[in-house]
């Protein structure tokens, strides 16, 4: 089963290395990882997606929680949450018709062009993993040359009272 | 100076840990990091933002490039590129007026609500680091309770011929 962990950690040398190492030492593959500043100075937010059985994830979450520099560990998958990803897609669309097709598809997905030239364009899309995946696949026949994804970020929903109903 | 590296690496146990460890062992602080699937199966794309002098970054890029599982190391900051970030902002806006203000601000920044309830909302914004930062700051007086960022993703522009003019 896929799990998303959201971790607040003091931003010190080696701390990220320790967290990532904890997963690889136990044979967990990290599917996606995002690390960026949080609202607090010197505190980073780590969003990590991994697969494994619930018991093993529980264990690793507890172990993370024990580390001095780790402030909060949240298993986002266990509550109602929003999960989003950013994707940049570069297309070498060198005819006006191809560019038009690509832009029309992007529009359908609520995506937009962030770079446009006579040689092609870069489209920015956000959405759930499956959504951005689908757009990437649909654009491929138009000449996708590069895709860069942010990895997933997740946030528990505003009304958490109803979280017992599970999942999003 | 701030540097953005884009790295393609085989997705194997411990590989990410090794890359992150290489930076922390040399005393580099990682400002942001994104790891996600690339277009190739079993190959991950790592986008890493760090600060340091050009010479030290050159050295670490060369050292990365030598690793067997590392396929490509690109110093995106050295070419014309697009750099974007995804931000989720949770607001406990419990009056209609506050929600309306928050949504109007979001609209100004090309952002959108991805969760909305009587207690508040979650806004999704994308843009350059400074842009999403600015939106986060402007929303704070309306009751921001949580911010989650993806870290930066970057892509060289479609027309790279003009890259010698430097920067974005």
PDB file of N, CA and C in Angstrom, chain B residues 65-128:
ATOM      1  N   UNK B  65      28.545  13.149 -11.233  1.00  0.00           N
ATOM      2  CA  UNK B  65      28.565  12.635 -12.600  1.00  0.00           C
ATOM      3  C   UNK B  65      29.353  11.329 -12.693  1.00  0.00           C
ATOM      4  N   UNK B  66      30.318  11.156 -11.811  1.00  0.00           N
ATOM      5  CA  UNK B  66      31.174   9.965 -11.830  1.00  0.00           C
ATOM      6  C   UNK B  66      30.479   8.733 -11.255  1.00  0.00           C
ATOM      7  N   UNK B  67      29.406   8.968 -10.464  1.00  0.00           N
ATOM      8  CA  UNK B  67      28.744   7.831  -9.831  1.00  0.00           C
ATOM      9  C   UNK B  67      28.042   6.969 -10.889  1.00  0.00           C
ATOM     10  N   UNK B  68      28.201   5.672 -10.735  1.00  0.00           N
ATOM     11  CA  UNK B  68      27.700   4.722 -11.734  1.00  0.00           C
ATOM     12  C   UNK B  68      26.207   4.886 -12.014  1.00  0.00           C
ATOM     13  N   UNK B  69      25.427   5.084 -10.953  1.00  0.00           N
ATOM     14  CA  UNK B  69      23.967   5.129 -11.118  1.00  0.00           C
ATOM     15  C   UNK B  69      23.460   6.513 -11.545  1.00  0.00           C
ATOM     16  N   UNK B  70      24.338   7.504 -11.557  1.00  0.00           N
ATOM     17  CA  UNK B  70      23.928   8.846 -11.968  1.00  0.00           C
ATOM     18  C   UNK B  70      24.091   8.972 -13.479  1.00  0.00           C
ATOM     19  N   UNK B  71      23.007   9.273 -14.191  1.00  0.00           N
ATOM     20  CA  UNK B  71      23.030   9.264 -15.645  1.00  0.00           C
ATOM     21  C   UNK B  71      23.322  10.646 -16.226  1.00  0.00           C
ATOM     22  N   UNK B  72      22.727  11.671 -15.663  1.00  0.00           N
ATOM     23  CA  UNK B  72      22.910  13.033 -16.170  1.00  0.00           C
ATOM     24  C   UNK B  72      22.932  14.011 -14.995  1.00  0.00           C
ATOM     25  N   UNK B  73      23.860  14.958 -15.033  1.00  0.00           N
ATOM     26  CA  UNK B  73      23.848  16.063 -14.071  1.00  0.00           C
ATOM     27  C   UNK B  73      23.821  17.354 -14.882  1.00  0.00           C
ATOM     28  N   UNK B  74      22.791  18.168 -14.670  1.00  0.00           N
ATOM     29  CA  UNK B  74      22.668  19.415 -15.419  1.00  0.00           C
ATOM     30  C   UNK B  74      22.632  20.586 -14.437  1.00  0.00           C
ATOM     31  N   UNK B  75      23.480  21.584 -14.661  1.00  0.00           N
ATOM     32  CA  UNK B  75      23.437  22.778 -13.819  1.00  0.00           C
ATOM     33  C   UNK B  75      22.476  23.770 -14.475  1.00  0.00           C
ATOM     34  N   UNK B  76      21.221  23.666 -14.107  1.00  0.00           N
ATOM     35  CA  UNK B  76      20.164  24.416 -14.793  1.00  0.00           C
ATOM     36  C   UNK B  76      20.384  25.921 -14.696  1.00  0.00           C
ATOM     37  N   UNK B  77      20.954  26.354 -13.580  1.00  0.00           N
ATOM     38  CA  UNK B  77      21.143  27.790 -13.352  1.00  0.00           C
ATOM     39  C   UNK B  77      22.039  28.418 -14.420  1.00  0.00           C
ATOM     40  N   UNK B  78      22.845  27.593 -15.102  1.00  0.00           N
ATOM     41  CA  UNK B  78      23.779  28.134 -16.099  1.00  0.00           C
ATOM     42  C   UNK B  78      23.158  28.352 -17.469  1.00  0.00           C
ATOM     43  N   UNK B  79      21.931  27.875 -17.666  1.00  0.00           N
ATOM     44  CA  UNK B  79      21.266  28.071 -18.961  1.00  0.00           C
ATOM     45  C   UNK B  79      19.934  28.795 -18.744  1.00  0.00           C
ATOM     46  N   UNK B  80      19.341  29.261 -19.828  1.00  0.00           N
ATOM     47  CA  UNK B  80      18.003  29.865 -19.729  1.00  0.00           C
ATOM     48  C   UNK B  80      17.044  28.781 -19.258  1.00  0.00           C
ATOM     49  N   UNK B  81      16.289  29.061 -18.228  1.00  0.00           N
ATOM     50  CA  UNK B  81      15.436  28.008 -17.687  1.00  0.00           C
ATOM     51  C   UNK B  81      14.170  28.561 -17.037  1.00  0.00           C
ATOM     52  N   UNK B  82      13.261  27.627 -16.790  1.00  0.00           N
ATOM     53  CA  UNK B  82      12.020  27.924 -16.092  1.00  0.00           C
ATOM     54  C   UNK B  82      12.137  27.269 -14.723  1.00  0.00           C
ATOM     55  N   UNK B  83      11.793  27.986 -13.654  1.00  0.00           N
ATOM     56  CA  UNK B  83      11.867  27.413 -12.318  1.00  0.00           C
ATOM     57  C   UNK B  83      10.536  27.652 -11.622  1.00  0.00           C
ATOM     58  N   UNK B  84       9.911  26.606 -11.157  1.00  0.00           N
ATOM     59  CA  UNK B  84       8.568  26.733 -10.590  1.00  0.00           C
ATOM     60  C   UNK B  84       8.454  25.965  -9.282  1.00  0.00           C
ATOM     61  N   UNK B  85       7.463  26.333  -8.512  1.00  0.00           N
ATOM     62  CA  UNK B  85       7.237  25.669  -7.242  1.00  0.00           C
ATOM     63  C   UNK B  85       5.738  25.594  -6.990  1.00  0.00           C
ATOM     64  N   UNK B  86       5.308  24.533  -6.317  1.00  0.00           N
ATOM     65  CA  UNK B  86       3.900  24.366  -5.941  1.00  0.00           C
ATOM     66  C   UNK B  86       3.774  24.641  -4.445  1.00  0.00           C
ATOM     67  N   UNK B  87       2.745  25.409  -4.071  1.00  0.00           N
ATOM     68  CA  UNK B  87       2.513  25.688  -2.657  1.00  0.00           C
ATOM     69  C   UNK B  87       1.061  25.421  -2.304  1.00  0.00           C
ATOM     70  N   UNK B  88       0.840  24.692  -1.222  1.00  0.00           N
ATOM     71  CA  UNK B  88      -0.505  24.521  -0.670  1.00  0.00           C
ATOM     72  C   UNK B  88      -0.590  25.374   0.589  1.00  0.00           C
ATOM     73  N   UNK B  89      -1.657  26.140   0.692  1.00  0.00           N
ATOM     74  CA  UNK B  89      -1.839  27.050   1.832  1.00  0.00           C
ATOM     75  C   UNK B  89      -3.185  26.769   2.474  1.00  0.00           C
ATOM     76  N   UNK B  90      -3.160  26.398   3.761  1.00  0.00           N
ATOM     77  CA  UNK B  90      -4.418  26.125   4.463  1.00  0.00           C
ATOM     78  C   UNK B  90      -4.799  27.323   5.323  1.00  0.00           C
ATOM     79  N   UNK B  91      -6.024  27.783   5.156  1.00  0.00           N
ATOM     80  CA  UNK B  91      -6.533  28.926   5.925  1.00  0.00           C
ATOM     81  C   UNK B  91      -7.745  28.512   6.742  1.00  0.00           C
ATOM     82  N   UNK B  92      -7.748  28.882   8.011  1.00  0.00           N
ATOM     83  CA  UNK B  92      -8.952  28.696   8.820  1.00  0.00           C
ATOM     84  C   UNK B  92      -9.773  29.976   8.707  1.00  0.00           C
ATOM     85  N   UNK B  93     -10.340  30.185   7.559  1.00  0.00           N
ATOM     86  CA  UNK B  93     -11.150  31.385   7.339  1.00  0.00           C
ATOM     87  C   UNK B  93     -12.594  30.998   7.619  1.00  0.00           C
ATOM     88  N   UNK B  94     -13.098  31.370   8.813  1.00  0.00           N
ATOM     89  CA  UNK B  94     -14.433  30.888   9.175  1.00  0.00           C
ATOM     90  C   UNK B  94     -15.559  31.896   8.944  1.00  0.00           C
ATOM     91  N   UNK B  95     -15.219  33.034   8.329  1.00  0.00           N
ATOM     92  CA  UNK B  95     -16.312  33.912   7.908  1.00  0.00           C
ATOM     93  C   UNK B  95     -16.329  33.977   6.388  1.00  0.00           C
ATOM     94  N   UNK B  96     -17.511  34.192   5.851  1.00  0.00           N
ATOM     95  CA  UNK B  96     -17.651  34.265   4.408  1.00  0.00           C
ATOM     96  C   UNK B  96     -16.782  35.380   3.828  1.00  0.00           C
ATOM     97  N   UNK B  97     -16.665  36.467   4.600  1.00  0.00           N
ATOM     98  CA  UNK B  97     -15.902  37.625   4.129  1.00  0.00           C
ATOM     99  C   UNK B  97     -14.411  37.259   3.994  1.00  0.00           C
ATOM    100  N   UNK B  98     -13.896  36.542   5.004  1.00  0.00           N
ATOM    101  CA  UNK B  98     -12.483  36.127   4.960  1.00  0.00           C
ATOM    102  C   UNK B  98     -12.219  35.196   3.775  1.00  0.00           C
ATOM    103  N   UNK B  99     -13.130  34.241   3.588  1.00  0.00           N
ATOM    104  CA  UNK B  99     -12.962  33.304   2.466  1.00  0.00           C
ATOM    105  C   UNK B  99     -12.985  34.053   1.135  1.00  0.00           C
ATOM    106  N   UNK B 100     -13.873  35.016   1.045  1.00  0.00           N
ATOM    107  CA  UNK B 100     -13.990  35.800  -0.177  1.00  0.00           C
ATOM    108  C   UNK B 100     -12.683  36.573  -0.439  1.00  0.00           C
ATOM    109  N   UNK B 101     -12.133  37.196   0.625  1.00  0.00           N
ATOM    110  CA  UNK B 101     -10.862  37.922   0.499  1.00  0.00           C
ATOM    111  C   UNK B 101      -9.747  37.005   0.048  1.00  0.00           C
ATOM    112  N   UNK B 102      -9.677  35.820   0.683  1.00  0.00           N
ATOM    113  CA  UNK B 102      -8.622  34.855   0.356  1.00  0.00           C
ATOM    114  C   UNK B 102      -8.729  34.414  -1.105  1.00  0.00           C
ATOM    115  N   UNK B 103      -9.961  34.139  -1.538  1.00  0.00           N
ATOM    116  CA  UNK B 103     -10.157  33.675  -2.913  1.00  0.00           C
ATOM    117  C   UNK B 103      -9.827  34.774  -3.922  1.00  0.00           C
ATOM    118  N   UNK B 104     -10.138  36.018  -3.579  1.00  0.00           N
ATOM    119  CA  UNK B 104      -9.827  37.138  -4.481  1.00  0.00           C
ATOM    120  C   UNK B 104      -8.323  37.290  -4.649  1.00  0.00           C
ATOM    121  N   UNK B 105      -7.601  37.187  -3.521  1.00  0.00           N
ATOM    122  CA  UNK B 105      -6.140  37.261  -3.573  1.00  0.00           C
ATOM    123  C   UNK B 105      -5.577  36.119  -4.417  1.00  0.00           C
ATOM    124  N   UNK B 106      -6.103  34.923  -4.182  1.00  0.00           N
ATOM    125  CA  UNK B 106      -5.643  33.743  -4.919  1.00  0.00           C
ATOM    126  C   UNK B 106      -5.809  33.971  -6.422  1.00  0.00           C
ATOM    127  N   UNK B 107      -6.973  34.495  -6.786  1.00  0.00           N
ATOM    128  CA  UNK B 107      -7.298  34.740  -8.190  1.00  0.00           C
ATOM    129  C   UNK B 107      -6.280  35.687  -8.831  1.00  0.00           C
ATOM    130  N   UNK B 108      -5.898  36.726  -8.078  1.00  0.00           N
ATOM    131  CA  UNK B 108      -4.912  37.707  -8.547  1.00  0.00           C
ATOM    132  C   UNK B 108      -3.585  37.028  -8.901  1.00  0.00           C
ATOM    133  N   UNK B 109      -3.243  35.977  -8.147  1.00  0.00           N
ATOM    134  CA  UNK B 109      -1.977  35.271  -8.338  1.00  0.00           C
ATOM    135  C   UNK B 109      -2.123  34.059  -9.265  1.00  0.00           C
ATOM    136  N   UNK B 110      -3.298  33.896  -9.874  1.00  0.00           N
ATOM    137  CA  UNK B 110      -3.512  32.731 -10.724  1.00  0.00           C
ATOM    138  C   UNK B 110      -3.574  31.447  -9.919  1.00  0.00           C
ATOM    139  N   UNK B 111      -3.861  31.558  -8.620  1.00  0.00           N
ATOM    140  CA  UNK B 111      -3.967  30.369  -7.765  1.00  0.00           C
ATOM    141  C   UNK B 111      -5.426  29.938  -7.675  1.00  0.00           C
ATOM    142  N   UNK B 112      -5.692  28.771  -7.064  1.00  0.00           N
ATOM    143  CA  UNK B 112      -7.074  28.301  -6.983  1.00  0.00           C
ATOM    144  C   UNK B 112      -7.315  27.496  -5.711  1.00  0.00           C
ATOM    145  N   UNK B 113      -8.586  27.428  -5.312  1.00  0.00           N
ATOM    146  CA  UNK B 113      -8.943  26.646  -4.128  1.00  0.00           C
ATOM    147  C   UNK B 113      -9.060  25.181  -4.530  1.00  0.00           C
ATOM    148  N   UNK B 114      -8.448  24.285  -3.738  1.00  0.00           N
ATOM    149  CA  UNK B 114      -8.561  22.852  -4.025  1.00  0.00           C
ATOM    150  C   UNK B 114      -9.352  22.147  -2.923  1.00  0.00           C
ATOM    151  N   UNK B 115      -9.691  22.881  -1.862  1.00  0.00           N
ATOM    152  CA  UNK B 115     -10.553  22.339  -0.802  1.00  0.00           C
ATOM    153  C   UNK B 115     -11.243  23.524  -0.155  1.00  0.00           C
ATOM    154  N   UNK B 116     -12.522  23.394   0.077  1.00  0.00           N
ATOM    155  CA  UNK B 116     -13.308  24.519   0.580  1.00  0.00           C
ATOM    156  C   UNK B 116     -14.372  23.980   1.527  1.00  0.00           C
ATOM    157  N   UNK B 117     -14.431  24.502   2.745  1.00  0.00           N
ATOM    158  CA  UNK B 117     -15.492  24.100   3.673  1.00  0.00           C
ATOM    159  C   UNK B 117     -15.883  25.321   4.492  1.00  0.00           C
ATOM    160  N   UNK B 118     -16.859  25.161   5.378  1.00  0.00           N
ATOM    161  CA  UNK B 118     -17.321  26.287   6.192  1.00  0.00           C
ATOM    162  C   UNK B 118     -16.216  26.768   7.140  1.00  0.00           C
ATOM    163  N   UNK B 119     -15.235  25.890   7.446  1.00  0.00           N
ATOM    164  CA  UNK B 119     -14.155  26.252   8.383  1.00  0.00           C
ATOM    165  C   UNK B 119     -12.989  26.970   7.714  1.00  0.00           C
ATOM    166  N   UNK B 120     -12.862  26.770   6.415  1.00  0.00           N
ATOM    167  CA  UNK B 120     -11.712  27.366   5.755  1.00  0.00           C
ATOM    168  C   UNK B 120     -11.462  26.771   4.394  1.00  0.00           C
ATOM    169  N   UNK B 121     -10.242  26.924   3.905  1.00  0.00           N
ATOM    170  CA  UNK B 121      -9.955  26.446   2.551  1.00  0.00           C
ATOM    171  C   UNK B 121      -8.482  26.128   2.366  1.00  0.00           C
ATOM    172  N   UNK B 122      -8.201  25.364   1.306  1.00  0.00           N
ATOM    173  CA  UNK B 122      -6.817  25.109   0.902  1.00  0.00           C
ATOM    174  C   UNK B 122      -6.624  25.703  -0.490  1.00  0.00           C
ATOM    175  N   UNK B 123      -5.615  26.556  -0.613  1.00  0.00           N
ATOM    176  CA  UNK B 123      -5.320  27.196  -1.897  1.00  0.00           C
ATOM    177  C   UNK B 123      -4.073  26.565  -2.489  1.00  0.00           C
ATOM    178  N   UNK B 124      -4.105  26.309  -3.798  1.00  0.00           N
ATOM    179  CA  UNK B 124      -2.940  25.788  -4.504  1.00  0.00           C
ATOM    180  C   UNK B 124      -2.376  26.890  -5.391  1.00  0.00           C
ATOM    181  N   UNK B 125      -1.098  27.182  -5.221  1.00  0.00           N
ATOM    182  CA  UNK B 125      -0.460  28.206  -6.043  1.00  0.00           C
ATOM    183  C   UNK B 125       0.789  27.644  -6.688  1.00  0.00           C
ATOM    184  N   UNK B 126       1.085  28.084  -7.902  1.00  0.00           N
ATOM    185  CA  UNK B 126       2.354  27.730  -8.521  1.00  0.00           C
ATOM    186  C   UNK B 126       2.994  29.015  -9.033  1.00  0.00           C
ATOM    187  N   UNK B 127       4.303  28.991  -9.152  1.00  0.00           N
ATOM    188  CA  UNK B 127       4.996  30.158  -9.671  1.00  0.00           C
ATOM    189  C   UNK B 127       6.450  30.080  -9.302  1.00  0.00           C
ATOM    190  N   UNK B 128       7.156  31.180  -9.560  1.00  0.00           N
ATOM    191  CA  UNK B 128       8.537  31.224  -9.110  1.00  0.00           C
ATOM    192  C   UNK B 128       8.533  31.371  -7.591  1.00  0.00           C
TER     193      UNK B 128
END
